[in-house]
Amino acid sequence: MRIVGTERLEDCFDGSSAYSYCFNGRWTRTDILALDALGQVDYYPGFPRPFFRVRGREGWVVKGVEGEDNCHAVFPGRGAEEGKQRFEAQFGDDAEG
Amino acid sequence: MSIYLNNAATSWPKAPGVPEAVSAALQAPPSDGRRQGGRADDCLEQCRCRIAHLLGVPDADRVVLTSGATEALNLAVWGVPLTHGSRVVTTVAEHNSVLRPLYHRSRPLRCRVTHVAVSPDGELDTSGFERALADGADLVAVTHVSNVTGRAMPVSELFRASKAAGAVTLLDASQSLGHLDVRPDELGADLVAFTGHKGLGGPQGTGGLYVAPYLELAQIRVGGTGVRSELLAHPQEMPLRLEAGTPNTPGLAGLAQALQWHEFEGVAARGRVADRCAALRQGLSELPGVRLLGAGTSPAGIVSFTVEGWPVEDVGQVLLESFGVTGRTGLHCAPLIHGPLGCAPWGTVRLSAGPFTTEDEVAAAVSAVGSIAVCA
């Protein structure tokens, strides 16, 4: 999975920054569960289209749906840029997987 | 599966015949009855007359057609005579389309603006309202139905006290027109702002403002009217006094159709909205971990709630993306009510039924929320 598009969304009122990411593939169960390397994964396979949420150690949150090629990420106000860079590095050109 | 439960934001599907009326207006050679000497079948005048009929007011010329409730509320708030130190009373239940015009209007004049509170179940603090009027008031602006809790305000009672205090009364009927009787005379409303795209089932970009015959608002927008073009000064007679520029004829053609449909089907539609809302509220109330906001069934079909252990935004996203249920989450542009309701700063999940919402759709939405709630 690699990021192929990034869009800045409206800033959150709590000072966080929100982004929408587009990937070169669709989220599979395996991809989602592999995100536990980044933080706590909440995965809901019982939903008709399974939802997932990852809470990163730096406070960021990533949310998406299995089968889609995108996800939303919210990075908290303090350290937002560092969190964003760390998340994006996981899905950059040099990333594994 | 796609279930639309966001009718409090904008109605969908539209009232029967509305898309066709808009399309027909766009495809026909443009005409403007007013500018061509007035025609009985002119859709603007049809709209005006049908709205006057719906409001129970005798003079359709007191109905100003606007791009929606926001423009209507701005016309009202900026048109009412306020001076340095004027007193304004409103409520925490108001939408930003009331709060922001009031803020911008009152700030340079150093007006005293009081936002009357609501209880944790959304009931207006009527004692607080009376206290706010104690020193008199120049303008009172109140929503008829909260767009967050769906609860109707005791407008007659509030406006009776407001008028006794000397205030001009402004009713925001955005969430009520089409769902409730909105009769300015009975409610004591000097001004009624409304939209066409919610309870009336008309197109976005339509709405209006009723101005009582004894009230004259200042003009905040002037320009072309298609008549009296030889004058540099904007015409003073209503409704032209408060209308300028090319009207949204296709949208108003759609609204005229919606109003016509409403005249025949409105009572039955109200019943369906109330039934679906009651079923939605009842179903959600039986789910563990779901907290309903407000009390009782909303006449506008609105149910707001939170789900224990889930951010409201995530509930909205899961409902939409995993279950195909369109609702709305957050503050709903009414930022002040969430503190008293105990759901600040994130707001609520709001589902809102319309006249075409089915029983199966309600059941599916309740089931979806139940699936989310058990995963907390």
Coordinates of N, CA and C in Angstrom, one line a residue, chain A residues 11-17 75-78 80:
Chain A
D11 N -9.7 22.1 8.9 CA -9.1 21.9 10.2 C -10.2 21.7 11.3
C12 N -9.8 20.8 12.2 CA -10.7 20.6 13.3 C -10.7 21.7 14.3
F13 N -11.8 21.9 15.0 CA -11.9 23.1 15.9 C -11.0 22.9 17.1
D14 N -10.5 21.7 17.4 CA -9.6 21.5 18.5 C -8.2 21.7 18.2
G15 N -7.9 22.2 16.9 CA -6.6 22.5 16.5 C -5.9 21.4 15.8
S16 N -6.6 20.2 15.6 CA -6.0 19.1 14.9 C -6.1 19.4 13.4
S17 N -5.3 18.7 12.7 CA -5.3 18.8 11.2 C -5.8 17.5 10.6
F75 N -4.5 14.5 12.9 CA -3.2 14.6 13.6 C -3.5 15.8 14.7
P76 N -3.1 15.5 15.9 CA -3.4 16.5 17.0 C -2.6 17.7 16.8
G77 N -3.1 18.9 17.3 CA -2.4 20.1 17.1 C -1.0 20.2 17.5
R78 N -0.6 19.7 18.6 CA 0.8 19.7 19.0 C 1.5 18.5 18.3
A80 N 1.6 17.9 15.2 CA 0.8 17.4 14.1 C 1.6 17.0 12.9

